[in-house]
PDB file of C-alpha atoms in Angstrom:
ATOM      1  CA  MET A   1      11.012  10.193  97.344  1.00  0.00           C
ATOM      2  CA  ASN A   2      11.093  12.239  94.590  1.00  0.00           C
ATOM      3  CA  ILE A   3       9.239  10.655  92.410  1.00  0.00           C
ATOM      4  CA  HIS A   4       7.043  10.315  89.049  1.00  0.00           C
ATOM      5  CA  LYS A   5       5.187   7.444  87.603  1.00  0.00           C
ATOM      6  CA  ILE A   6       4.851   6.788  83.770  1.00  0.00           C
ATOM      7  CA  VAL A   7       2.421   4.538  82.376  1.00  0.00           C
ATOM      8  CA  LEU A   8       2.588   2.127  80.095  1.00  0.00           C
ATOM      9  CA  PRO A   9       0.947   0.663  77.261  1.00  0.00           C
ATOM     10  CA  THR A  10       1.900  -3.543  77.245  1.00  0.00           C
ATOM     11  CA  PRO A  11       0.564  -6.377  75.095  1.00  0.00           C
ATOM     12  CA  TYR A  12      -0.667  -8.138  78.534  1.00  0.00           C
ATOM     13  CA  ALA A  13      -4.090  -9.015  79.894  1.00  0.00           C
ATOM     14  CA  ILE A  14      -2.891  -6.488  83.272  1.00  0.00           C
ATOM     15  CA  GLY A  15      -2.846  -3.777  81.218  1.00  0.00           C
ATOM     16  CA  ASP A  16      -0.553  -1.042  81.832  1.00  0.00           C
ATOM     17  CA  VAL A  17       1.825  -0.947  83.341  1.00  0.00           C
ATOM     18  CA  ASN A  18       4.412   1.246  85.431  1.00  0.00           C
ATOM     19  CA  ALA A  19       7.477   3.050  85.779  1.00  0.00           C
ATOM     20  CA  PHE A  20       9.261   5.312  88.002  1.00  0.00           C
ATOM     21  CA  LEU A  21      11.280   8.401  87.892  1.00  0.00           C
ATOM     22  CA  VAL A  22      13.109   8.826  90.927  1.00  0.00           C
ATOM     23  CA  LYS A  23      14.938  11.935  90.880  1.00  0.00           C
ATOM     24  CA  GLY A  24      18.528  11.884  93.935  1.00  0.00           C
ATOM     25  CA  ASP A  25      21.524  12.401  93.513  1.00  0.00           C
ATOM     26  CA  ALA A  26      21.845  10.125  90.657  1.00  0.00           C
ATOM     27  CA  LEU A  27      18.774  10.483  87.805  1.00  0.00           C
ATOM     28  CA  THR A  28      16.880   6.952  87.713  1.00  0.00           C
ATOM     29  CA  LEU A  29      14.354   4.441  86.325  1.00  0.00           C
ATOM     30  CA  PHE A  30      12.695   1.962  88.131  1.00  0.00           C
ATOM     31  CA  ASP A  31      11.990  -0.230  85.665  1.00  0.00           C
ATOM     32  CA  ALA A  32      11.547  -0.131  81.959  1.00  0.00           C
ATOM     33  CA  GLY A  33       8.092  -2.228  80.586  1.00  0.00           C
ATOM     34  CA  PRO A  34       8.541  -4.021  77.407  1.00  0.00           C
ATOM     35  CA  LYS A  35      10.156  -3.408  74.201  1.00  0.00           C
ATOM     36  CA  THR A  36       7.564  -2.583  71.712  1.00  0.00           C
ATOM     37  CA  LYS A  37       6.989   0.612  70.398  1.00  0.00           C
ATOM     38  CA  PRO A  38       3.499   1.956  71.968  1.00  0.00           C
ATOM     39  CA  ALA A  39       5.774   1.600  75.030  1.00  0.00           C
ATOM     40  CA  TYR A  40       8.548   3.357  74.170  1.00  0.00           C
ATOM     41  CA  GLU A  41       6.989   6.391  73.485  1.00  0.00           C
ATOM     42  CA  ALA A  42       5.122   6.505  75.982  1.00  0.00           C
ATOM     43  CA  LEU A  43       8.227   6.275  78.290  1.00  0.00           C
ATOM     44  CA  ALA A  44      10.234   9.338  76.212  1.00  0.00           C
ATOM     45  CA  ARG A  45       6.530  11.036  76.946  1.00  0.00           C
ATOM     46  CA  GLY A  46       6.904  10.930  79.952  1.00  0.00           C
ATOM     47  CA  ILE A  47      10.489  11.064  80.704  1.00  0.00           C
ATOM     48  CA  HIS A  48      10.261  14.650  78.882  1.00  0.00           C
ATOM     49  CA  GLU A  49       7.257  16.020  80.398  1.00  0.00           C
ATOM     50  CA  GLN A  50       9.347  16.354  83.186  1.00  0.00           C
ATOM     51  CA  GLY A  51      12.851  17.869  80.745  1.00  0.00           C
ATOM     52  CA  TYR A  52      14.515  15.558  80.639  1.00  0.00           C
ATOM     53  CA  SER A  53      15.990  13.356  77.555  1.00  0.00           C
ATOM     54  CA  MET A  54      16.941  10.068  77.188  1.00  0.00           C
ATOM     55  CA  ASP A  55      20.098  10.433  77.628  1.00  0.00           C
ATOM     56  CA  ASP A  56      19.084  11.699  80.635  1.00  0.00           C
ATOM     57  CA  ILE A  57      18.776   8.198  82.505  1.00  0.00           C
ATOM     58  CA  GLU A  58      21.911   7.927  84.650  1.00  0.00           C
ATOM     59  CA  GLN A  59      20.538   4.428  85.790  1.00  0.00           C
ATOM     60  CA  VAL A  60      18.124   1.877  85.264  1.00  0.00           C
ATOM     61  CA  VAL A  61      17.041  -0.186  88.135  1.00  0.00           C
ATOM     62  CA  LEU A  62      14.707  -2.511  87.308  1.00  0.00           C
ATOM     63  CA  THR A  63      12.035  -4.893  89.726  1.00  0.00           C
ATOM     64  CA  HIS A  64      11.756  -8.151  88.604  1.00  0.00           C
ATOM     65  CA  HIS A  65      13.132  -9.777  84.446  1.00  0.00           C
ATOM     66  CA  HIS A  66       9.853 -10.156  83.577  1.00  0.00           C
ATOM     67  CA  PRO A  67       9.245  -8.587  80.031  1.00  0.00           C
ATOM     68  CA  ASP A  68       6.503  -6.199  80.776  1.00  0.00           C
ATOM     69  CA  HIS A  69       9.288  -4.254  83.491  1.00  0.00           C
ATOM     70  CA  ALA A  70      12.623  -4.892  81.737  1.00  0.00           C
ATOM     71  CA  GLY A  71      11.558  -4.456  77.845  1.00  0.00           C
ATOM     72  CA  TRP A  72      13.661  -0.809  77.738  1.00  0.00           C
ATOM     73  CA  VAL A  73      17.078  -1.194  79.453  1.00  0.00           C
ATOM     74  CA  ASP A  74      17.901  -0.972  75.474  1.00  0.00           C
ATOM     75  CA  ALA A  75      16.661   2.222  74.905  1.00  0.00           C
ATOM     76  CA  PHE A  76      19.366   3.892  77.627  1.00  0.00           C
ATOM     77  CA  PRO A  77      22.489   2.124  76.245  1.00  0.00           C
ATOM     78  CA  LYS A  78      24.171   4.875  78.796  1.00  0.00           C
ATOM     79  CA  ALA A  79      23.278   4.366  81.483  1.00  0.00           C
ATOM     80  CA  ASP A  80      23.946   1.896  84.208  1.00  0.00           C
ATOM     81  CA  VAL A  81      21.720  -1.769  85.004  1.00  0.00           C
ATOM     82  CA  LEU A  82      21.056  -2.706  88.181  1.00  0.00           C
ATOM     83  CA  GLY A  83      18.571  -5.841  89.574  1.00  0.00           C
ATOM     84  CA  HIS A  84      18.744  -9.191  90.545  1.00  0.00           C
ATOM     85  CA  ARG A  85      21.901 -11.295  89.161  1.00  0.00           C
ATOM     86  CA  TYR A  86      18.644 -13.526  88.386  1.00  0.00           C
ATOM     87  CA  VAL A  87      17.896 -10.295  85.501  1.00  0.00           C
ATOM     88  CA  ASP A  88      21.220 -11.190  84.422  1.00  0.00           C
ATOM     89  CA  TYR A  89      20.750 -14.849  82.387  1.00  0.00           C
ATOM     90  CA  TRP A  90      17.394 -13.264  80.423  1.00  0.00           C
ATOM     91  CA  MET A  91      19.019 -10.104  79.155  1.00  0.00           C
ATOM     92  CA  ARG A  92      21.767 -12.476  77.305  1.00  0.00           C
ATOM     93  CA  GLN A  93      19.884 -15.402  76.562  1.00  0.00           C
ATOM     94  CA  SER A  94      22.229 -17.446  76.177  1.00  0.00           C
ATOM     95  CA  ALA A  95      22.498 -20.558  73.861  1.00  0.00           C
ATOM     96  CA  ASP A  96      23.172 -22.211  77.216  1.00  0.00           C
ATOM     97  CA  PHE A  97      20.295 -21.003  79.442  1.00  0.00           C
ATOM     98  CA  LEU A  98      17.582 -21.074  76.795  1.00  0.00           C
ATOM     99  CA  HIS A  99      18.721 -24.465  76.850  1.00  0.00           C
ATOM    100  CA  TYR A 100      18.259 -25.203  79.978  1.00  0.00           C
ATOM    101  CA  ARG A 101      15.747 -22.898  80.531  1.00  0.00           C
ATOM    102  CA  GLU A 102      13.218 -25.315  77.964  1.00  0.00           C
ATOM    103  CA  THR A 103      14.264 -28.008  79.143  1.00  0.00           C
ATOM    104  CA  PHE A 104      13.269 -27.509  83.079  1.00  0.00           C
ATOM    105  CA  TYR A 105       9.648 -26.788  81.291  1.00  0.00           C
ATOM    106  CA  ARG A 106       9.642 -29.557  79.364  1.00  0.00           C
ATOM    107  CA  GLU A 107      10.032 -32.086  82.011  1.00  0.00           C
ATOM    108  CA  GLN A 108       7.709 -29.873  84.653  1.00  0.00           C
ATOM    109  CA  LEU A 109       5.449 -29.953  82.495  1.00  0.00           C
ATOM    110  CA  GLU A 110       5.884 -33.670  81.700  1.00  0.00           C
ATOM    111  CA  GLN A 111       5.466 -34.073  85.357  1.00  0.00           C
ATOM    112  CA  GLU A 112       2.069 -31.933  85.546  1.00  0.00           C
ATOM    113  CA  ASN A 113       0.637 -34.649  82.811  1.00  0.00           C
ATOM    114  CA  VAL A 114       0.114 -31.242  80.499  1.00  0.00           C
ATOM    115  CA  PRO A 115      -0.483 -32.743  76.829  1.00  0.00           C
ATOM    116  CA  GLN A 116       2.252 -32.800  74.143  1.00  0.00           C
ATOM    117  CA  GLU A 117       0.577 -30.516  71.756  1.00  0.00           C
ATOM    118  CA  ASP A 118       0.224 -28.513  74.662  1.00  0.00           C
ATOM    119  CA  ILE A 119       3.875 -28.531  76.132  1.00  0.00           C
ATOM    120  CA  ASP A 120       4.558 -27.194  72.791  1.00  0.00           C
ATOM    121  CA  ARG A 121       2.222 -24.592  72.572  1.00  0.00           C
ATOM    122  CA  ILE A 122       3.835 -23.014  75.510  1.00  0.00           C
ATOM    123  CA  LEU A 123       7.542 -23.666  74.801  1.00  0.00           C
ATOM    124  CA  ASP A 124       7.396 -21.444  71.440  1.00  0.00           C
ATOM    125  CA  ALA A 125       8.378 -17.956  73.287  1.00  0.00           C
ATOM    126  CA  ARG A 126       9.660 -16.376  70.475  1.00  0.00           C
ATOM    127  CA  GLU A 127       6.911 -13.678  70.779  1.00  0.00           C
ATOM    128  CA  GLU A 128       7.716 -12.988  74.383  1.00  0.00           C
ATOM    129  CA  LEU A 129      11.421 -13.449  74.642  1.00  0.00           C
ATOM    130  CA  GLU A 130      11.542 -10.602  71.843  1.00  0.00           C
ATOM    131  CA  LEU A 131       9.886  -8.378  74.590  1.00  0.00           C
ATOM    132  CA  PHE A 132      12.982  -9.134  76.663  1.00  0.00           C
ATOM    133  CA  GLY A 133      15.683  -6.497  77.158  1.00  0.00           C
ATOM    134  CA  THR A 134      19.006  -7.814  75.269  1.00  0.00           C
ATOM    135  CA  ARG A 135      21.335  -5.575  77.980  1.00  0.00           C
ATOM    136  CA  PRO A 136      23.741  -7.455  80.797  1.00  0.00           C
ATOM    137  CA  LEU A 137      23.407  -5.296  83.572  1.00  0.00           C
ATOM    138  CA  THR A 138      26.191  -3.639  84.805  1.00  0.00           C
ATOM    139  CA  ARG A 139      25.579  -4.130  88.496  1.00  0.00           C
ATOM    140  CA  PHE A 140      23.854  -6.758  91.605  1.00  0.00           C
ATOM    141  CA  LEU A 141      21.770  -5.876  93.655  1.00  0.00           C
ATOM    142  CA  LYS A 142      21.292  -8.066  96.449  1.00  0.00           C
ATOM    143  CA  ASP A 143      19.882  -8.377  98.638  1.00  0.00           C
ATOM    144  CA  GLY A 144      19.854  -5.244 102.136  1.00  0.00           C
ATOM    145  CA  ASP A 145      21.925  -3.179  99.167  1.00  0.00           C
ATOM    146  CA  GLU A 146      21.167   0.775  99.058  1.00  0.00           C
ATOM    147  CA  VAL A 147      20.299   2.016  95.251  1.00  0.00           C
ATOM    148  CA  PRO A 148      23.490   4.465  93.954  1.00  0.00           C
ATOM    149  CA  GLY A 149      22.613   7.713  93.716  1.00  0.00           C
ATOM    150  CA  HIS A 150      19.536   7.562  97.219  1.00  0.00           C
ATOM    151  CA  PRO A 151      21.024   6.765  99.956  1.00  0.00           C
ATOM    152  CA  GLY A 152      18.147   5.325 102.491  1.00  0.00           C
ATOM    153  CA  LEU A 153      17.081   3.489  99.411  1.00  0.00           C
ATOM    154  CA  VAL A 154      17.878   0.085 100.201  1.00  0.00           C
ATOM    155  CA  ALA A 155      17.393  -3.384  98.032  1.00  0.00           C
ATOM    156  CA  TYR A 156      15.162  -6.543 100.023  1.00  0.00           C
ATOM    157  CA  GLU A 157      14.485  -9.791  98.159  1.00  0.00           C
ATOM    158  CA  THR A 158      11.300  -9.769  98.207  1.00  0.00           C
ATOM    159  CA  LEU A 159      10.312 -13.954  95.473  1.00  0.00           C
ATOM    160  CA  GLY A 160       8.295 -15.537  94.765  1.00  0.00           C
ATOM    161  CA  HIS A 161       5.757 -13.391  92.127  1.00  0.00           C
ATOM    162  CA  ALA A 162       9.375 -14.037  89.875  1.00  0.00           C
ATOM    163  CA  GLN A 163      12.752 -15.311  91.210  1.00  0.00           C
ATOM    164  CA  SER A 164      14.569 -11.890  90.800  1.00  0.00           C
ATOM    165  CA  HIS A 165      12.383  -9.392  92.465  1.00  0.00           C
ATOM    166  CA  PHE A 166      12.889  -6.700  94.551  1.00  0.00           C
ATOM    167  CA  VAL A 167      11.531  -3.832  96.276  1.00  0.00           C
ATOM    168  CA  PHE A 168      13.211  -0.604  97.102  1.00  0.00           C
ATOM    169  CA  VAL A 169      12.457   0.697 100.468  1.00  0.00           C
ATOM    170  CA  GLU A 170      12.959   3.856 101.529  1.00  0.00           C
ATOM    171  CA  GLU A 171      14.434   3.618 104.488  1.00  0.00           C
ATOM    172  CA  HIS A 172      13.168   7.231 106.602  1.00  0.00           C
ATOM    173  CA  THR A 173      10.271   8.063 104.639  1.00  0.00           C
ATOM    174  CA  GLY A 174       8.749   4.594 103.947  1.00  0.00           C
ATOM    175  CA  GLU A 175       7.268   5.477 100.053  1.00  0.00           C
ATOM    176  CA  ALA A 176       8.594   1.911  98.480  1.00  0.00           C
ATOM    177  CA  ILE A 177       8.797   1.427  94.856  1.00  0.00           C
ATOM    178  CA  GLY A 178       7.142  -2.167  94.978  1.00  0.00           C
ATOM    179  CA  GLY A 179       7.911  -3.902  91.165  1.00  0.00           C
ATOM    180  CA  ASP A 180       4.342  -7.046  91.594  1.00  0.00           C
ATOM    181  CA  LEU A 181       5.025  -7.933  95.348  1.00  0.00           C
ATOM    182  CA  LEU A 182       0.553  -6.217  95.862  1.00  0.00           C
ATOM    183  CA  LEU A 183      -1.382  -4.761  93.101  1.00  0.00           C
ATOM    184  CA  GLU A 184      -3.900  -3.100  94.389  1.00  0.00           C
ATOM    185  CA  LYS A 185      -7.085  -4.927  92.529  1.00  0.00           C
ATOM    186  CA  VAL A 186      -5.487  -8.102  91.460  1.00  0.00           C
ATOM    187  CA  SER A 187      -3.395 -10.280  93.387  1.00  0.00           C
ATOM    188  CA  SER A 188      -0.036 -11.116  91.574  1.00  0.00           C
ATOM    189  CA  ASN A 189       0.967 -14.942  89.834  1.00  0.00           C
ATOM    190  CA  PRO A 190       3.771 -16.550  91.741  1.00  0.00           C
ATOM    191  CA  LEU A 191       4.831 -17.734  88.255  1.00  0.00           C
ATOM    192  CA  VAL A 192       7.299 -21.382  87.620  1.00  0.00           C
ATOM    193  CA  GLU A 193      10.349 -20.292  86.831  1.00  0.00           C
ATOM    194  CA  PRO A 194      13.966 -22.043  87.165  1.00  0.00           C
ATOM    195  CA  PRO A 195      15.908 -22.073  90.235  1.00  0.00           C
ATOM    196  CA  VAL A 196      18.153 -19.186  90.779  1.00  0.00           C
ATOM    197  CA  ASP A 197      21.364 -20.760  90.886  1.00  0.00           C
ATOM    198  CA  LEU A 198      19.763 -22.964  87.342  1.00  0.00           C
ATOM    199  CA  LYS A 199      20.086 -26.021  88.624  1.00  0.00           C
ATOM    200  CA  GLY A 200      18.265 -28.204  92.050  1.00  0.00           C
ATOM    201  CA  GLU A 201      15.149 -28.436  92.449  1.00  0.00           C
ATOM    202  CA  ARG A 202      12.020 -26.275  91.605  1.00  0.00           C
ATOM    203  CA  PRO A 203      11.263 -23.095  93.428  1.00  0.00           C
ATOM    204  CA  LYS A 204       8.182 -23.853  95.318  1.00  0.00           C
ATOM    205  CA  SER A 205       6.978 -20.088  94.144  1.00  0.00           C
ATOM    206  CA  LEU A 206       3.547 -19.576  96.136  1.00  0.00           C
ATOM    207  CA  LEU A 207       5.518 -20.223  99.627  1.00  0.00           C
ATOM    208  CA  GLN A 208       8.149 -17.290  98.533  1.00  0.00           C
ATOM    209  CA  TYR A 209       5.692 -15.142  97.428  1.00  0.00           C
ATOM    210  CA  ASN A 210       3.976 -16.506 100.831  1.00  0.00           C
ATOM    211  CA  ALA A 211       6.726 -14.986 102.556  1.00  0.00           C
ATOM    212  CA  SER A 212       7.863 -12.309 100.514  1.00  0.00           C
ATOM    213  CA  LEU A 213       4.071 -11.150 101.647  1.00  0.00           C
ATOM    214  CA  LYS A 214       4.663 -11.801 105.091  1.00  0.00           C
ATOM    215  CA  ARG A 215       7.957  -9.520 104.573  1.00  0.00           C
ATOM    216  CA  LEU A 216       6.362  -6.926 103.408  1.00  0.00           C
ATOM    217  CA  GLN A 217       3.475  -6.921 106.171  1.00  0.00           C
ATOM    218  CA  LYS A 218       6.803  -6.308 109.016  1.00  0.00           C
ATOM    219  CA  MET A 219       7.546  -2.891 107.729  1.00  0.00           C
ATOM    220  CA  ASP A 220       6.670   0.240 108.385  1.00  0.00           C
ATOM    221  CA  ILE A 221       5.809   1.222 104.541  1.00  0.00           C
ATOM    222  CA  SER A 222       3.253   4.132 104.319  1.00  0.00           C
ATOM    223  CA  LYS A 223       2.967   3.659 100.760  1.00  0.00           C
ATOM    224  CA  LEU A 224       3.869   1.011  97.655  1.00  0.00           C
ATOM    225  CA  TYR A 225       4.276   2.440  94.589  1.00  0.00           C
ATOM    226  CA  THR A 226       3.192  -0.626  92.458  1.00  0.00           C
ATOM    227  CA  GLY A 227       3.991  -2.174  89.637  1.00  0.00           C
ATOM    228  CA  HIS A 228       0.507  -1.854  87.880  1.00  0.00           C
ATOM    229  CA  GLY A 229      -2.583   0.116  88.729  1.00  0.00           C
ATOM    230  CA  ASP A 230      -2.486   2.731  91.972  1.00  0.00           C
ATOM    231  CA  ALA A 231      -0.178   2.874  95.203  1.00  0.00           C
ATOM    232  CA  VAL A 232      -0.951   1.232  98.161  1.00  0.00           C
ATOM    233  CA  THR A 233      -0.883   2.524 101.744  1.00  0.00           C
ATOM    234  CA  ALA A 234      -3.201   0.088 103.156  1.00  0.00           C
ATOM    235  CA  ILE A 235      -0.787  -2.574 103.072  1.00  0.00           C
ATOM    236  CA  LYS A 236      -1.581  -4.679 106.235  1.00  0.00           C
ATOM    237  CA  PRO A 237      -4.790  -5.460 105.592  1.00  0.00           C
ATOM    238  CA  LEU A 238      -4.102  -5.740 101.878  1.00  0.00           C
ATOM    239  CA  VAL A 239      -2.072  -8.162 102.094  1.00  0.00           C
ATOM    240  CA  ALA A 240      -4.348  -9.906 104.959  1.00  0.00           C
ATOM    241  CA  GLU A 241      -6.713 -10.803 103.031  1.00  0.00           C
ATOM    242  CA  ARG A 242      -4.154 -11.437  99.724  1.00  0.00           C
ATOM    243  CA  LEU A 243      -3.349 -14.887 102.113  1.00  0.00           C
ATOM    244  CA  THR A 244      -6.837 -15.349 103.683  1.00  0.00           C
ATOM    245  CA  ARG A 245      -8.215 -15.837  99.764  1.00  0.00           C
ATOM    246  CA  GLN A 246      -5.262 -17.974  99.020  1.00  0.00           C
ATOM    247  CA  HIS A 247      -5.660 -20.441 101.635  1.00  0.00           C
ATOM    248  CA  ASP A 248      -9.559 -20.218 100.820  1.00  0.00           C
ATOM    249  CA  ARG A 249      -8.781 -21.169  96.849  1.00  0.00           C
ATOM    250  CA  ALA A 250      -5.811 -23.942  98.182  1.00  0.00           C
ATOM    251  CA  MET A 251      -9.128 -24.993 100.093  1.00  0.00           C
ATOM    252  CA  HIS A 252     -10.792 -25.723  96.613  1.00  0.00           C
ATOM    253  CA  VAL A 253      -7.940 -27.285  95.493  1.00  0.00           C
ATOM    254  CA  LEU A 254      -8.202 -29.781  97.966  1.00  0.00           C
ATOM    255  CA  GLN A 255     -11.295 -30.371  97.002  1.00  0.00           C
ATOM    256  CA  LEU A 256     -11.447 -31.238  93.515  1.00  0.00           C
ATOM    257  CA  MET A 257      -8.439 -33.489  94.489  1.00  0.00           C
ATOM    258  CA  ALA A 258     -11.506 -36.004  95.363  1.00  0.00           C
ATOM    259  CA  GLN A 259     -12.116 -36.336  91.157  1.00  0.00           C
ATOM    260  CA  HIS A 260      -8.971 -34.858  89.924  1.00  0.00           C
ATOM    261  CA  ASN A 261      -5.014 -35.528  91.613  1.00  0.00           C
ATOM    262  CA  ASN A 262      -2.506 -34.174  88.696  1.00  0.00           C
ATOM    263  CA  VAL A 263      -2.071 -30.423  88.196  1.00  0.00           C
ATOM    264  CA  TYR A 264      -3.381 -30.157  84.272  1.00  0.00           C
ATOM    265  CA  ASP A 265      -6.461 -32.015  85.306  1.00  0.00           C
ATOM    266  CA  LEU A 266      -6.942 -28.931  88.100  1.00  0.00           C
ATOM    267  CA  THR A 267      -6.288 -27.182  86.482  1.00  0.00           C
ATOM    268  CA  LYS A 268      -8.356 -27.646  83.929  1.00  0.00           C
ATOM    269  CA  ALA A 269     -11.721 -27.651  86.551  1.00  0.00           C
ATOM    270  CA  LEU A 270     -10.545 -24.710  88.388  1.00  0.00           C
ATOM    271  CA  PHE A 271      -9.990 -22.561  85.063  1.00  0.00           C
ATOM    272  CA  GLY A 272     -11.777 -23.961  82.221  1.00  0.00           C
ATOM    273  CA  LYS A 273     -11.908 -21.254  79.037  1.00  0.00           C
ATOM    274  CA  THR A 274      -8.942 -19.528  81.192  1.00  0.00           C
ATOM    275  CA  TYR A 275      -6.572 -22.061  80.434  1.00  0.00           C
ATOM    276  CA  VAL A 276      -6.406 -22.311  76.506  1.00  0.00           C
ATOM    277  CA  LYS A 277      -5.901 -18.696  77.304  1.00  0.00           C
ATOM    278  CA  GLN A 278      -2.789 -19.022  79.597  1.00  0.00           C
ATOM    279  CA  PRO A 279      -1.590 -21.886  79.733  1.00  0.00           C
ATOM    280  CA  GLY A 280       1.224 -21.503  81.296  1.00  0.00           C
ATOM    281  CA  LEU A 281      -0.821 -18.461  84.015  1.00  0.00           C
ATOM    282  CA  THR A 282      -2.887 -21.301  85.113  1.00  0.00           C
ATOM    283  CA  LEU A 283      -1.086 -24.244  84.947  1.00  0.00           C
ATOM    284  CA  SER A 284       1.862 -21.905  87.263  1.00  0.00           C
ATOM    285  CA  GLU A 285      -1.280 -21.399  90.504  1.00  0.00           C
ATOM    286  CA  THR A 286      -2.143 -24.731  90.797  1.00  0.00           C
ATOM    287  CA  LEU A 287       0.463 -25.755  91.204  1.00  0.00           C
ATOM    288  CA  GLY A 288       1.306 -23.804  94.275  1.00  0.00           C
ATOM    289  CA  GLN A 289      -1.497 -24.573  95.319  1.00  0.00           C
ATOM    290  CA  LEU A 290      -1.124 -27.712  95.774  1.00  0.00           C
ATOM    291  CA  ASP A 291       2.483 -26.864  97.267  1.00  0.00           C
ATOM    292  CA  TYR A 292       0.819 -25.161  99.350  1.00  0.00           C
ATOM    293  CA  LEU A 293      -1.732 -27.510 100.970  1.00  0.00           C
ATOM    294  CA  VAL A 294       1.148 -30.385 100.727  1.00  0.00           C
ATOM    295  CA  ALA A 295       3.503 -27.418 103.321  1.00  0.00           C
ATOM    296  CA  GLU A 296       0.609 -27.341 105.626  1.00  0.00           C
ATOM    297  CA  GLY A 297      -0.366 -31.101 105.185  1.00  0.00           C
ATOM    298  CA  TYR A 298      -3.693 -31.216 103.524  1.00  0.00           C
ATOM    299  CA  ALA A 299      -2.045 -33.090 100.740  1.00  0.00           C
ATOM    300  CA  ARG A 300       0.376 -35.502  99.905  1.00  0.00           C
ATOM    301  CA  SER A 301       1.820 -36.443  95.917  1.00  0.00           C
ATOM    302  CA  GLU A 302       4.063 -39.288  94.716  1.00  0.00           C
ATOM    303  CA  MET A 303       5.588 -39.341  91.302  1.00  0.00           C
ATOM    304  CA  GLN A 304       3.757 -42.260  88.983  1.00  0.00           C
ATOM    305  CA  ASN A 305       5.369 -43.265  85.593  1.00  0.00           C
ATOM    306  CA  GLY A 306       6.790 -40.036  85.666  1.00  0.00           C
ATOM    307  CA  VAL A 307       3.271 -38.228  86.817  1.00  0.00           C
ATOM    308  CA  GLU A 308       3.198 -36.538  89.846  1.00  0.00           C
ATOM    309  CA  ILE A 309      -0.303 -37.553  91.685  1.00  0.00           C
ATOM    310  CA  TYR A 310      -0.845 -35.381  94.428  1.00  0.00           C
ATOM    311  CA  MET A 311      -4.274 -37.141  97.700  1.00  0.00           C
ATOM    312  CA  PRO A 312      -5.274 -35.550 100.834  1.00  0.00           C
ATOM    313  CA  ALA A 313      -2.750 -35.997 103.340  1.00  0.00           C
TER     314      ALA A 313
END
């Protein structure tokens, strides 16, 4: 793969994010950073260093919809924009979608026993929404699709961290662009998000994420270019390590269940002051571990007065 990494600053705790300029029959940018001035300047500089201008980019392909990856699609008005159909909701941000999003999260947070003042703070996402791009997708990609202009570069749906997540595998070299599925230094957070069809039950993100890691583990990938940090080559042992550590965290949650029985209280017990700084991330992590414990038969849950209560099986 003729690929060049461009490192972009973000305002998030994760730090810098990677975009990738890939040369083929089409000049393609994979991911585009958050919609901030420093990220734009770094992106323009990285493209220029490879001998191109922003207008030379023919298509932008998104690994997923999160704003640190999908912000600067707006910088390429002449390019096609490709990604999972779920991305389009976040690009368009229609009034109906934003209403559904708020209703979905409010109901979910109430079931988690989150205090009302915290719910209001979590739902106030104006600053985050401003970091998204606003260009609708020009083409939806599906599992197994080949990326236009790059023969043999195939999209594989790998949900969990996001409901729109793809990895892109060049099958004749084994190289892949992996987004946030597997990172070298940190575990990706399987985030609670509305379902892809915008109806039905909440996706169980951690269970999806585990399945996606196992799918990645079965692929013959020689090098994974990641959304944050350096590329990963020892993929199979790293996946095994991450799955083991996740199981261990779930067992810790099971122990805490002797004193705490809902998502909010368990999150406060697990994360302490970190909850105040990152309530959405920490609640998602706790809920994911509880989903895992229930799915594996370690725990069960029931609704009591609108709150989901968990207990050992």
